Structure formats: structure tokens, C-alpha cells
Coordinates of C-alpha atoms in Angstrom, one line a residue:
X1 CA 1.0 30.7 -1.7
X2 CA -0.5 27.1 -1.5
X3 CA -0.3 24.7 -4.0
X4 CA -3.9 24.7 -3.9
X5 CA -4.1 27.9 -5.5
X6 CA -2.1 26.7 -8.8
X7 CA -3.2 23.2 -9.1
X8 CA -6.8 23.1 -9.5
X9 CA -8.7 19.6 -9.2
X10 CA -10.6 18.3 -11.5
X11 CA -13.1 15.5 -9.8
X12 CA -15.8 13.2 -10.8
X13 CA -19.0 14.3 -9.4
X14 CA -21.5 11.3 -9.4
X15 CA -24.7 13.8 -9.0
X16 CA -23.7 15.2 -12.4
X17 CA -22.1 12.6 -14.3
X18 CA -19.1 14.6 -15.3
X19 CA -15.9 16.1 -14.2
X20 CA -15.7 19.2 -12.8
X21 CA -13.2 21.6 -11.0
X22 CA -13.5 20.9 -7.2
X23 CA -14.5 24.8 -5.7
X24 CA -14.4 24.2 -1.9
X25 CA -17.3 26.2 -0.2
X26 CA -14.7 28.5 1.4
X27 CA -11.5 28.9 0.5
X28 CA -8.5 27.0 1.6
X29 CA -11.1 24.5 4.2
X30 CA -12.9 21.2 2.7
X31 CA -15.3 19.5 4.6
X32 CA -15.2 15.6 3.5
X33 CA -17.7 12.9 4.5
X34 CA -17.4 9.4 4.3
X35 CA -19.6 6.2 5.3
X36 CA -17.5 4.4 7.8
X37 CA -18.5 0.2 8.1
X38 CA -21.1 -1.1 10.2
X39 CA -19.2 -3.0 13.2
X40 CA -20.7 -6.5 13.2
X41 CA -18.1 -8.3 11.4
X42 CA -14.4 -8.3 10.8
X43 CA -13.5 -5.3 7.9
X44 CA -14.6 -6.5 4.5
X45 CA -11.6 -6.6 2.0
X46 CA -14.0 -4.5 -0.4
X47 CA -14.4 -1.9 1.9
X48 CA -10.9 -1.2 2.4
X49 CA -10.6 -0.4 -1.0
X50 CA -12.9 2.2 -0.7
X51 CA -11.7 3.5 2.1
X52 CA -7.9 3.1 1.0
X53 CA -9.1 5.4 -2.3
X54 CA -10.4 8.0 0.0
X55 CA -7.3 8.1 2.2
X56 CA -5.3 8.8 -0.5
X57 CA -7.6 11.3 -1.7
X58 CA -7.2 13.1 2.1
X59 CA -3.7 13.1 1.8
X60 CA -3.4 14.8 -1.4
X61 CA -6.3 17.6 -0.4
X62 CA -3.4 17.5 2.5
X63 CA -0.3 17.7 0.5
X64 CA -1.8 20.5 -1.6
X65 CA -2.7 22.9 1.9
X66 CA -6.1 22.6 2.5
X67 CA -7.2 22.2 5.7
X68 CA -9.2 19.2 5.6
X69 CA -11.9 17.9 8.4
X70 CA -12.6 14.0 7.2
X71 CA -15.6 12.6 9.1
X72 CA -15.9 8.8 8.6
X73 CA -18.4 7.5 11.1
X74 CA -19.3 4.1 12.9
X75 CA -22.3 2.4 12.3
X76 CA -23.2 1.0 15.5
X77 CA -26.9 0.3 15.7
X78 CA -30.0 0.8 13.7
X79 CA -28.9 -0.9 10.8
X80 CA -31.1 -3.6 9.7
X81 CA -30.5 -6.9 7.4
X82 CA -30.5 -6.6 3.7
X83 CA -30.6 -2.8 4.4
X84 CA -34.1 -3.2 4.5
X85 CA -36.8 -1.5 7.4
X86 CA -37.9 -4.8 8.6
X87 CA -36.0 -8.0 9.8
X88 CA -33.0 -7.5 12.8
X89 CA -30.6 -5.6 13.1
X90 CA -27.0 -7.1 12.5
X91 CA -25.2 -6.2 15.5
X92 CA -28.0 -7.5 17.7
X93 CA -28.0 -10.7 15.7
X94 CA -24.2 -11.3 16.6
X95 CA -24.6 -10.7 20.0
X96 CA -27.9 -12.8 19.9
X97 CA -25.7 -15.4 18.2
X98 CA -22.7 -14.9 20.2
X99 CA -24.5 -14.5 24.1
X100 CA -22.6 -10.9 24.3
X101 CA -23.7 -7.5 24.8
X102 CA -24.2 -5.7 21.7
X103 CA -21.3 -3.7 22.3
X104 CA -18.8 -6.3 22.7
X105 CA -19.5 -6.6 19.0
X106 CA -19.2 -3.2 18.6
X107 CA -16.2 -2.8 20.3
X108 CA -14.4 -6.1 19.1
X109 CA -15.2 -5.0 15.6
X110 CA -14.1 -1.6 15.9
X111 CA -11.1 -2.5 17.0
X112 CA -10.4 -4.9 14.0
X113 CA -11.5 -2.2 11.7
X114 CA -8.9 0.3 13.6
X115 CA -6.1 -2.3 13.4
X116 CA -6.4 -3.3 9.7
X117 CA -6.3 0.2 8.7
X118 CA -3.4 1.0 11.3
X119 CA -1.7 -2.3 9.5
X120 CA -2.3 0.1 5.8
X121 CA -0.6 3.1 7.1
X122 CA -3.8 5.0 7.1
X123 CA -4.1 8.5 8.7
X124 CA -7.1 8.9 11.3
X125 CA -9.9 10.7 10.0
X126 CA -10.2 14.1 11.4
X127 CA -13.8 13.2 13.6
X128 CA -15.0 9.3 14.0
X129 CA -18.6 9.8 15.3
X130 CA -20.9 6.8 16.2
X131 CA -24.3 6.4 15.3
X132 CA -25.5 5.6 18.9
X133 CA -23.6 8.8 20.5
X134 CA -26.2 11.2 17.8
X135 CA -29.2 9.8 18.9
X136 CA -30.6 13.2 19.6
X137 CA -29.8 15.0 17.0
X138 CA -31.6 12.2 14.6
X139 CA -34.4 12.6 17.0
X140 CA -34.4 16.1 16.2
X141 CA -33.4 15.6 12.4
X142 CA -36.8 13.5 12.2
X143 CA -38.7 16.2 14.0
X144 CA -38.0 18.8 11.4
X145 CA -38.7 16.5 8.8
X146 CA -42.5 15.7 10.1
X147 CA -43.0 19.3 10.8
X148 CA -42.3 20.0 7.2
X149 CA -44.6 17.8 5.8
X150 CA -42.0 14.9 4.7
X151 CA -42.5 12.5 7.3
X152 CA -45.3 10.5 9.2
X153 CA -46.3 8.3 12.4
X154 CA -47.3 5.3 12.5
X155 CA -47.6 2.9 15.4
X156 CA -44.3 4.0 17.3
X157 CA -42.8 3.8 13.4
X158 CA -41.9 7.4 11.6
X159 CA -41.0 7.2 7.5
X160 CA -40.1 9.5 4.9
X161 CA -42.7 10.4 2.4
X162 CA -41.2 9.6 -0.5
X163 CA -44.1 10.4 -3.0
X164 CA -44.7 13.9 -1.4
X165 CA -41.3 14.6 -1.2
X166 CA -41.2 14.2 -5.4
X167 CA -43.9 16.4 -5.5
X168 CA -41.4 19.2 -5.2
X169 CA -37.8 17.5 -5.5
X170 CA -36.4 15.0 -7.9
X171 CA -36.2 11.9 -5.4
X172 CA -33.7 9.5 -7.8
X173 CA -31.3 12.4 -8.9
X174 CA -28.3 10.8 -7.7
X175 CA -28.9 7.1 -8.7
X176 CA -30.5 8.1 -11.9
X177 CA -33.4 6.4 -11.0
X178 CA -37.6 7.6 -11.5
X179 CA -40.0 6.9 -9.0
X180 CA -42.3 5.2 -11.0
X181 CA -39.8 2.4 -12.2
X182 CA -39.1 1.9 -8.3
X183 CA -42.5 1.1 -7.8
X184 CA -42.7 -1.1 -10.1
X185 CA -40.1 -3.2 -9.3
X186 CA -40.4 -3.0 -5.1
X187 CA -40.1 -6.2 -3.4
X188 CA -42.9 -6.6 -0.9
X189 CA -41.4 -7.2 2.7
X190 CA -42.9 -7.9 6.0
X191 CA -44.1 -5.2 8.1
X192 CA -44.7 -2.9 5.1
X193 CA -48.3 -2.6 5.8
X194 CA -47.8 0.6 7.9
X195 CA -46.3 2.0 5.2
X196 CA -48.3 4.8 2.7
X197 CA -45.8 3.4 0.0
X198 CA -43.8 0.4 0.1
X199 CA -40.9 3.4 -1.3
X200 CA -41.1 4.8 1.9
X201 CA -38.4 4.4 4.5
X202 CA -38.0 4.1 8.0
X203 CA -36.8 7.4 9.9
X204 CA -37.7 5.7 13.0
X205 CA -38.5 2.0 13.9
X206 CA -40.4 0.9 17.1
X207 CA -38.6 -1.8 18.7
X208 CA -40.0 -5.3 19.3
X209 CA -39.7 -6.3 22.8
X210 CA -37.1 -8.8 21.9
X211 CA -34.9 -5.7 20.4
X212 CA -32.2 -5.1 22.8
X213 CA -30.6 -1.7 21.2
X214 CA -33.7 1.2 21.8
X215 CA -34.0 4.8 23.0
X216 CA -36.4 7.1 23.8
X217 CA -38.2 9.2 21.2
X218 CA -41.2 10.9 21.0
X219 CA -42.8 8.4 19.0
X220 CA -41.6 5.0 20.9
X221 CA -38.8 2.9 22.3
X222 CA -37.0 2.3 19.3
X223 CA -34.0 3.0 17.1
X224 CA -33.2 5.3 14.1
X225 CA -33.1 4.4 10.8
X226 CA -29.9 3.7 8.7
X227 CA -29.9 6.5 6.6
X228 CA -30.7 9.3 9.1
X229 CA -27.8 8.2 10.9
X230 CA -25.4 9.6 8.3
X231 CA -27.3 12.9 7.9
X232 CA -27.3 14.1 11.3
X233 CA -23.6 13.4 11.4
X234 CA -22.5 14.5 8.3
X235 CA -24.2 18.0 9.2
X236 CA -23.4 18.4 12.7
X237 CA -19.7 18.6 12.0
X238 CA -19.2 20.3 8.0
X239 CA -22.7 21.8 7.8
X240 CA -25.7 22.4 6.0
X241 CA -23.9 22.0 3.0
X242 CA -20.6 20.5 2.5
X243 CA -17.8 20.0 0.2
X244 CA -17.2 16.1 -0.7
X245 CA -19.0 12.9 0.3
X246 CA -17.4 9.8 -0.3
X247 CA -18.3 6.3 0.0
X248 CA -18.7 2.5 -2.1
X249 CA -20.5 2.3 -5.4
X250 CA -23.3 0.5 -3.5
X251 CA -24.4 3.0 -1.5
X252 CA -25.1 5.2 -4.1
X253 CA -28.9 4.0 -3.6
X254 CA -30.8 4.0 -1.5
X255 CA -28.4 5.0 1.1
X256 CA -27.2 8.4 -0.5
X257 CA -30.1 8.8 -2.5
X258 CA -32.0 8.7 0.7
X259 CA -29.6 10.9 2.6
X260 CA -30.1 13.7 -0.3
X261 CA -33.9 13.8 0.4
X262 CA -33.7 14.0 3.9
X263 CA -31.4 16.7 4.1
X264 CA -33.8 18.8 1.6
X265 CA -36.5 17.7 3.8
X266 CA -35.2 19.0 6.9
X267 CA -33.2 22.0 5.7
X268 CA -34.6 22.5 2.1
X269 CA -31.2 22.4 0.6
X270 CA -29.0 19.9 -1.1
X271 CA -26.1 18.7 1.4
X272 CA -23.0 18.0 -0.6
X273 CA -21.5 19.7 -3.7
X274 CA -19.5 16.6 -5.1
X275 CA -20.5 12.9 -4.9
X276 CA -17.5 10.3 -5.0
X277 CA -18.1 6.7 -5.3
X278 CA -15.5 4.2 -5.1
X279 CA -16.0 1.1 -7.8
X280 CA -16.2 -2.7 -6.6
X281 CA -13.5 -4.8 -5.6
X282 CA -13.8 -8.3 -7.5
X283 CA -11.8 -11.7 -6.2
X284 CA -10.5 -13.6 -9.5
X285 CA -13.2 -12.0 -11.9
X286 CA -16.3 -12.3 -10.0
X287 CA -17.9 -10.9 -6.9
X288 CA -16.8 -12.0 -3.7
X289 CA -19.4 -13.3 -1.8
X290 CA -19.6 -15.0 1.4
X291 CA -22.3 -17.0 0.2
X292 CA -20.0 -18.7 -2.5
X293 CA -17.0 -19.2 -0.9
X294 CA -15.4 -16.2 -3.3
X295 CA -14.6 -14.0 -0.7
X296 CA -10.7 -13.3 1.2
X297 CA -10.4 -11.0 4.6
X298 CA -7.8 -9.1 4.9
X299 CA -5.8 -10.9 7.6
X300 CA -6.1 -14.1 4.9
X301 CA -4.2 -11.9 2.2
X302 CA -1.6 -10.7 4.4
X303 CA -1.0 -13.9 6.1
X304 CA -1.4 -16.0 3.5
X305 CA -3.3 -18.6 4.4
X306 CA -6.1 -18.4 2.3
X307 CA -6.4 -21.0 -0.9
X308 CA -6.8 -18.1 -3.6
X309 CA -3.0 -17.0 -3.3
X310 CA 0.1 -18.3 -3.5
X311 CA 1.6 -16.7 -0.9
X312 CA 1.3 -13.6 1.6
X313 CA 1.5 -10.0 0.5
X314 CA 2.8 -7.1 2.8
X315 CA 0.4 -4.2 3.2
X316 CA 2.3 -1.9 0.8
X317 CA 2.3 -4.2 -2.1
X318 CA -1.7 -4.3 -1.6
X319 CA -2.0 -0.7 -1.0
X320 CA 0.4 -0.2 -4.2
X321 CA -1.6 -2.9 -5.9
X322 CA -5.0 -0.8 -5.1
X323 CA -3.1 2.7 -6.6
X324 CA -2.7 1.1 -10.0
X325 CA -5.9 1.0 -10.9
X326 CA -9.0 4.4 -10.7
X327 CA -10.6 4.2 -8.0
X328 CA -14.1 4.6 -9.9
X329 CA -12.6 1.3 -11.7
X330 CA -13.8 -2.1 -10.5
X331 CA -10.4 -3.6 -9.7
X332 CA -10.3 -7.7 -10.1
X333 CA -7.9 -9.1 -7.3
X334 CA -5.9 -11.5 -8.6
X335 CA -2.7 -13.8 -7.7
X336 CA -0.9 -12.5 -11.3
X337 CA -2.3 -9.0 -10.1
X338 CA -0.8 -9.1 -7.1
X339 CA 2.8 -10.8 -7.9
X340 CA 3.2 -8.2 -11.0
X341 CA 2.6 -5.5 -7.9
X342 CA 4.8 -6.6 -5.7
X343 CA 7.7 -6.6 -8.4
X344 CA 6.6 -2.8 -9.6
X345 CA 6.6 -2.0 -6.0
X346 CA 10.0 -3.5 -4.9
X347 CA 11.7 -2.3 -7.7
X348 CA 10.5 1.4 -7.0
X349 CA 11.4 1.4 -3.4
X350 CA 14.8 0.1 -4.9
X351 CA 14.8 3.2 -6.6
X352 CA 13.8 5.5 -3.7
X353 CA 16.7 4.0 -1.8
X354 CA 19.2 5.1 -4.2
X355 CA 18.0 8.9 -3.9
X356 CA 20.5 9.3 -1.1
X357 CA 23.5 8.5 -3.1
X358 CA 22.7 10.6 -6.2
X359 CA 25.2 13.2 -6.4
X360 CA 24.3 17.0 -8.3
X361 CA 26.3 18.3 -10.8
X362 CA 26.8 22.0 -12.9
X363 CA 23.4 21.5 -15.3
X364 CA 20.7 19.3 -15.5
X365 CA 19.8 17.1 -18.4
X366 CA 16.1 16.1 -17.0
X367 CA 13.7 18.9 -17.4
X368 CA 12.6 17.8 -13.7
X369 CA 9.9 20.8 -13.6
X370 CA 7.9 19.9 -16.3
X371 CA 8.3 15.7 -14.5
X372 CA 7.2 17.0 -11.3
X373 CA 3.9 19.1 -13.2
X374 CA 2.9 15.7 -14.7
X375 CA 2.8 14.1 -11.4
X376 CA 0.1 17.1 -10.1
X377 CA -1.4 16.8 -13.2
X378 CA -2.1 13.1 -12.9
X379 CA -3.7 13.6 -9.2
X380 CA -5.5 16.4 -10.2
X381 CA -7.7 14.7 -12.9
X382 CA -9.5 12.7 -10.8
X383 CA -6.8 11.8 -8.5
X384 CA -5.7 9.6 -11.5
X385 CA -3.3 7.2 -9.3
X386 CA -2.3 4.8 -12.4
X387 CA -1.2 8.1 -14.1
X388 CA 0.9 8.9 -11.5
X389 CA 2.3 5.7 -10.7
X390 CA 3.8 5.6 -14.3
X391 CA 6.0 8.9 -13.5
X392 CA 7.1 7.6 -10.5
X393 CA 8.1 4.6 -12.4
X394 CA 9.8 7.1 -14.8
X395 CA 11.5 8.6 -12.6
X396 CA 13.0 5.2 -11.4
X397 CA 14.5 5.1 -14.7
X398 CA 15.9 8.4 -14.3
X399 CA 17.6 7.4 -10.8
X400 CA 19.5 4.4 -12.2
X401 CA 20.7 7.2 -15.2
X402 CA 21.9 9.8 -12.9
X403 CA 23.5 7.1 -11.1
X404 CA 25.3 5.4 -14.6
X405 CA 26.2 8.7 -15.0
X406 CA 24.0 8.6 -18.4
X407 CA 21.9 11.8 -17.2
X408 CA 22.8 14.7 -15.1
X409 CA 20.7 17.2 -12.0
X410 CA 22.0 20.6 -10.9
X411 CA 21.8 20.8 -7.3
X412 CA 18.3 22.7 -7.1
X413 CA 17.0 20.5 -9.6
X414 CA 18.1 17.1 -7.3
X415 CA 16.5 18.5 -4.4
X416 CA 13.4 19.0 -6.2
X417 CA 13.5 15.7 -7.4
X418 CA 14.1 14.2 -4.5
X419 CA 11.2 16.1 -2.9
X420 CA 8.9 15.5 -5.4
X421 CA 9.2 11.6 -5.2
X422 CA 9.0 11.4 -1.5
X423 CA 6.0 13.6 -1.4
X424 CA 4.3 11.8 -4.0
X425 CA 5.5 8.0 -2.7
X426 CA 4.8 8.3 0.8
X427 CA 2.6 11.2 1.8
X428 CA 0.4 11.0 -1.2
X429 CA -0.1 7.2 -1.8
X430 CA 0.9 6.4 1.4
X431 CA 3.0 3.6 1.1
X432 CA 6.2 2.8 2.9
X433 CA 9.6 1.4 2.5
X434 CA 10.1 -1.3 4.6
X435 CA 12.8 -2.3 2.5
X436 CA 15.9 -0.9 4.3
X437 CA 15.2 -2.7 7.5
X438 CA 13.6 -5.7 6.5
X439 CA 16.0 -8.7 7.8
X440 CA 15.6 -10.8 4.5
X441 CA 16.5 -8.0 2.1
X442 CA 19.8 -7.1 4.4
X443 CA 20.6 -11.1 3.6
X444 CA 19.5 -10.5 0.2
X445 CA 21.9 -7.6 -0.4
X446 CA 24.9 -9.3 1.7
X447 CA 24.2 -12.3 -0.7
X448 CA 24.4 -10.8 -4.2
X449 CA 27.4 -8.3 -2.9
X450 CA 29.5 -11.5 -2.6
X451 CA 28.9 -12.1 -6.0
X452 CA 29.3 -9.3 -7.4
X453 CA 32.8 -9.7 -6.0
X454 CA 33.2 -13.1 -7.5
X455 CA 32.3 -11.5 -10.8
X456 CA 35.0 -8.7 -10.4
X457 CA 37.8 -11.2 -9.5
X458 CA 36.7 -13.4 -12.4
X459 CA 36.7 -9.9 -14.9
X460 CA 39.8 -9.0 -13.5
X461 CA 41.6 -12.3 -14.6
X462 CA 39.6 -12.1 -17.6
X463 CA 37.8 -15.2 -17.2
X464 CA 34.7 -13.4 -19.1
X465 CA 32.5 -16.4 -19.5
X466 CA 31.9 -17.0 -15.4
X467 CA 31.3 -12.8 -15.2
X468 CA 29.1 -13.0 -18.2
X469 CA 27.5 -16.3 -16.3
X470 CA 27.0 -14.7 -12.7
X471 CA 25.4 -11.4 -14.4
X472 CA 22.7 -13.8 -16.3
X473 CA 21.9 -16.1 -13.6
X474 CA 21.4 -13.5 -11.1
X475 CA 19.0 -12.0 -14.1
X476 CA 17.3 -14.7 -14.3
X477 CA 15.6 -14.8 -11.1
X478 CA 14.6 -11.4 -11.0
X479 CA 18.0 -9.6 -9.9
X480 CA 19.5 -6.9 -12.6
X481 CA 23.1 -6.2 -12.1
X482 CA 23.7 -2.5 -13.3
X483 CA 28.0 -1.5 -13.8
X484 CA 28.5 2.3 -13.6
X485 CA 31.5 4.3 -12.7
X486 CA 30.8 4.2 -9.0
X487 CA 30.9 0.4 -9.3
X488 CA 28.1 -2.3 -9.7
X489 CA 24.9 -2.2 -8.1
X490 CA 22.0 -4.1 -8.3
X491 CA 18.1 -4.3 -8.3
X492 CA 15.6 -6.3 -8.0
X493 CA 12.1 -6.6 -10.5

């Protein structure tokens, strides 16, 4: 039996604004799409959140036995400034700016996208499609959407009928939004005359002779439109209709929205049974923003050199960091955050590395069964990572016990234990312990085991007051000396 089958999920479903318990489409299998960056720019800091929240969402789907196909695509072309169906595309205007090929930005960026998550200990999504290798099938996406009445042609342009589509579908369902406050409040923007409705969006745009990325299509030399890009990929590899889609909070209109209606459009059914929307990432309380100077890549954070923090953070700390807080939470990014993290994260991998030297005895005094249920049960409302973190931190309390001697595991109930935390540390969260081989903590240990032998000589010729000394200064700066009957240990916080 899977662990599926007795520990039901309870998700948030954006479409329906409430939680409900996740029923794949079949059994056992769940299809998961995600919207991947669009490759004109090193990784956004704020995007890796999002797509550090679904990773950790995959690998629990994982842990529990499902089979899980992740598609997260590429945006490669067709994706216009401002999101907008007018103005230039944004990988063309890097490669304008730079004098390179358009896919030398694609490349270049994909490639920094690839090694950022590599450096976060992602795992690969299942299927990575690009927009420009589905060309066709958004060509044909957009042909059943004309022939169904949802789409029209203008000069070389093709857009979705937004109005007739509302006729007989509720275009705003997911966003919450009414047509008739959207066109109210629509910006005018150039090129909207060939519109029927400045709601309407591009499906198709005609390229301008100085557009460099353009295909083929029925209709012109041009390029697809944002949204479609997303539908045609999304049902080419999980179907019709699929299980989860996943992606930031600002997508949730018009990209999703628009995604819904073309999909009932072209196939006259809804596409996904649970919307999931990762909340913003904030720098120091506001939004960052490029524009303002409030903004930190994610090479600045880990190197450091960037004037928000005071010093670099490994890639666990920030992944551990991200865990504490929902993912539907906006999470502020702060220097305090992040130095409280890094202490909660050392001192559970110090924890984790004591496993190994917990010995079992005749009876247990931990009712570990009922510890290890409250872990599932965190991850299974809502994949409640702060929840879960503050087990695992209580069973790093329970670790320094069984090794005091103070509390007791039978031999089953150790192995359990032990299985439990790993599974939940490293496959679930997906962090990793650096800490055993990591030069300066070797030095660090060697250092404080000399004085811990000081402080035994001076115990053993009862000179109390430079034991009692040793013990309080190491404490001071963050190092907790800890005397059981196996000796003294120590651990850091």
C-alpha cells in the first residue's frame, strides 16, 4: 500500500477559494503544470521562490508514491513587454541591445536558470518544453479556437473573443474579476485599434519587419501569443484536463485567467482541477523592484556581495529560510530573517548528525508514531512547511534526550525515527547537510574538543570556576556544551 492511500492531502485550490482534498484524475498518477521563467534575464530571486515551493510540493507527491509528471516550460519567444499584445518582445530586445542572436539569450539564460536551481538542490522537472519547439501545436490550438467561434483575423493578427466567449463561460472565474469592471479600467495601448475589444488578446501577432523571432502561420509571419504558449504545452503532455497547475501569484491574471478560456474554447472543458499560486517574495518590507534599486539576484545573496546583507548565505539556509514560512504567504526577506535561519538550520543538521550515534534500548518513552503522523499531517494541509519544521525542531530536542539518556527508543521505534527525519529533511524539503564535510566546521569541532578537555582537566582538579567559565563563554557565542553519560558534546544555535 502507498502512503498515498492513507494520507490524504488537503490543498488550496485558488479557482475555489477553499481547501479541498486533492483527488488525482486517476489513481496513483498526477499530472502537475507549472510556468517556467521567460529567458531574457538572469533568474529573478522571486521566482525562485515560487518555484522552490513547487519543488517541495513534487517531492512530497513523490515521497507519498505517486507517480508524478512535472512539466515546467521555457518561455522563449512571443512574450511581449509589460505582458501586453503590443510593444517588443523581451528576448529580442536583449539581443537587439546586446548584437546577439536571440538565442544566445536564450541559451545564456537558460543556463543560469538551470545552474541556480542545480545550486538549490532542485530535482528536474519530469518534461521542460520550450515555447518555440510547440509552434505547431499553438498554430493548431488557435485554429480550433477560430473554428469555434472564439477567435478572429485581423491583418495577419488572430485574438480571443473575450466578450463572446462570456456569453457562455464566466471569463474572470479564477481572478475573481467581472468583465465589465475590466473594461472600465483598460488602459488604452498602441496597436489596439484592430481589436473588437481592447479585452481581447493576442492568439497570434503579425510580425513587424524589424521582428527577428517569426514563423509561419496561416494567418502571417508572426509569433504566438504569451498565453497560448502555456496551453498547448500544458495539454500536449497531461491532457485535456489535468491535475495541479502551479505558478506565482501574478499570473493569476491575465495569464491563467486567459489560459482557462482558451482551453474551453478549444476543447469546451476546464483544463486543471486545482489552481496553486505561490505568494510574493518582498526584500526588507517592500517590493523588490529593479526600478528602485530594491531588488537582490540570487548569486548577490549567496555571494554576498550585495549592500542589503551582512554577509553570504549558503543555499540550504535560503531554501530552509523559504520552508518557514506558507508558500501562499508573502515572505519578507530580511538580514534578521535570514541570520535567525541559518541558526535554526545549523542547529538541526547538528541534530541530524547525532542520529548515527543514538543507541536503542528495551521500551520507548517517545510515542514516535503519533511524532511521525504530525509530520504527514503538517504536509498534508496545504503542504504546511512551518508546521512541519516545528516537529522536526522537536525532534531535535528529542535527539539531544535520547542522547543524555533523559528519554529512551526501542529498536523499531529508532529506526522509524531515524527514517522519518531523513525523509522529511532531505527528500521532502530538500535541503542538505553540508555540515560534516565542510572544512570550517571540522576546525570548529577540533577547536571546541580542545576545550572541552581543558574543562575536564580543570573539573577533575576541581578548579570549578575555569569549568564553569569555559562552559559560559563558549555559550555565549552561540556554542551549547551539553554533559551526558557518554561524555560532553556540543552544539551550535
Amino acid at each position: 500500500m502507498q502512503l498515498f492511500q492513507h494520507q490524504p492531502i488537503k490543498l488550496y485550490n485558488s479557482l475555489t477559494g477553499k481547501k479541498e482534498t486533492f483527488k488525482p484524475i486517476n489513481e496513483g498518477y498526477v499530472g502537475m503544470y507549472v510556468c517556467g521563467p521567460t529567458v531574457y534575464s538572469n533568474v529573478h530571486l522571486g521566482n525562485v521562490r515560487t518555484f522552490m515551493s513547487f519543488d517541495m510540493v513534487f517531492r512530497y507527491l513523490k515521497h507519498l508514491g505517486y507517480k508524478v509528471r512535472y512539466v515546467r516550460n521555457i518561455t522563449d519567444a512571443g512574450h511581449l513587454e509589460n505582458d501586453a499584445d503590443a510593444g517588443e518582445d523581451k528576448i529580442t530586445k536583449k539581443a537587439r541591445l546586446e548584437q546577439i542572436e536571440p538565442m544566445e539569450v536564450v541559451q545564456r539564460y537558460t543556463v543560469d536558470f538551470h545552474n541556480i536551481l542545480n545550486t538549490f538542490n532542485f530535482l528536474p522537472p519530469s518534461i521542460e518544453p520550450t515555447a518555440t519547439g510547440h509552434i505547431i501545436e499553438q498554430i493548431e490550438l488557435i485554429k480550433n479556437i477560430i473554428d469555434n467561434g472564439f477567435a478572429y483575423e485581423v491583418n495577419g493578427s488572430v485574438y480571443f473573443d473575450v466578450h463572446k466567449f462570456n456569453e457562455t463561460n464566466d471569463y474572470g472565474k479564477l481572478s475573481k474579476r467581472k468583465l465589465d469592471d475590466l473594461i472600465h479600467n483598460t488602459r488604452e495601448l498602441d496597436g489596439q485599434s484592430d481589436k473588437k475589444n481592447p479585452q481581447d488578446f493576442a492568439l497570434w501577432k503579425k510580425a513587424e519587419p524589424q521582428h527577428i523571432m517569426r514563423w509561419p502561420s496561416p494567418w502571417s509571419d508572426g509569433f504566438p501569443g504569451w498565453h497560448l504558449e502555456c496551453t498547448a504545452m500544458s495539454t500536449k503532455y497531461l491532457g485535456d484536463q489535468f491535475d495541479i497547475h502551479g505558478g506565482g501569484m501574478d499570473l493569476k491574471f491575465p495569464h491563467h485567467e486567459c489560459e482557462i478560456a482558451q482551453n474551453e474554447a478549444a476543447k469546451g472543458k476546464s483544463p486543471v482541477n486545482y489552481w496553486m499560486h505561490a505568494n510574493m517574495l518582498e526584500l526588507n518590507g517592500q517590493r523588490m523592484s529593479k526600478t528602485t534599486g530594491n531588488t537582490v539576484n540570487p548569486d548577490e545573496l549567496l555571494s554576498g556581495n550585495n549592500k542589503f546583507f551582512s554577509k553570504a548565505y549558503a543555499p540550504g539556509v535560503i531554501r530552509f529560510f523559504n520552508a518557514q514560512s506558507s508558500y501562499r504567504s508573502v515572505l519578507d526577506l530580511t538580514d534578521d530573517g535570514l541570520l535567525a535561519s541559518e541558526k535554526g538550520f545549523y542547529r538541526l543538521m547538528d541534530a541530524v548528525n547525532l542520529l548515527g550515534d543514538l543507541k536503542a534500548s528495551e521500551r520507548s518513552t517517545i510515542d514516535v508514531n503519533a511524532w511521525k503522523q504530525s509530520c504527514y499531517d503538517a504536509m498534508n494541509d496545504d503542504f504546511n512547511s512551518p508546521i512541519l519544521i516545528a516537529h522536526l525542531f522537536e525532534a531535535a530536542k528529542y535527539i539531544n534526550q535520547i542522547k543524555e539518556g533523559s528519554e529512551t527508543l526501542s529498536t523499531e521505534d529508532l529506526n522509524t525515527f531515524k527514517s522519518t527525519i531523513n525523509a522529511f529533511v532531505f527528500d521532502v524539503l530538500g535541503l542538505e547537510n553540508n555540515t560534516k564535510s565542510d572544512s570550517g566546521t571540522d576546525k570548529l569541532s577540533g577547536a571546541v574538543d580542545i576545550l572541552i578537555k581543558l574543562r575536564q582537566e580543570a573539573r577533575a582538579n576541581r578548579d570549578f570556576a575555569m569549568s564553569d567559565k569555559i562552559r559560559d563563554e563558549l555559550a555565549e557565542v552561540g556554542i551549547q556544551l551539553k554533559d551526558g553519560k557518554d561524555g560532553t558534546t556540543f552544539s551550535t544555535n
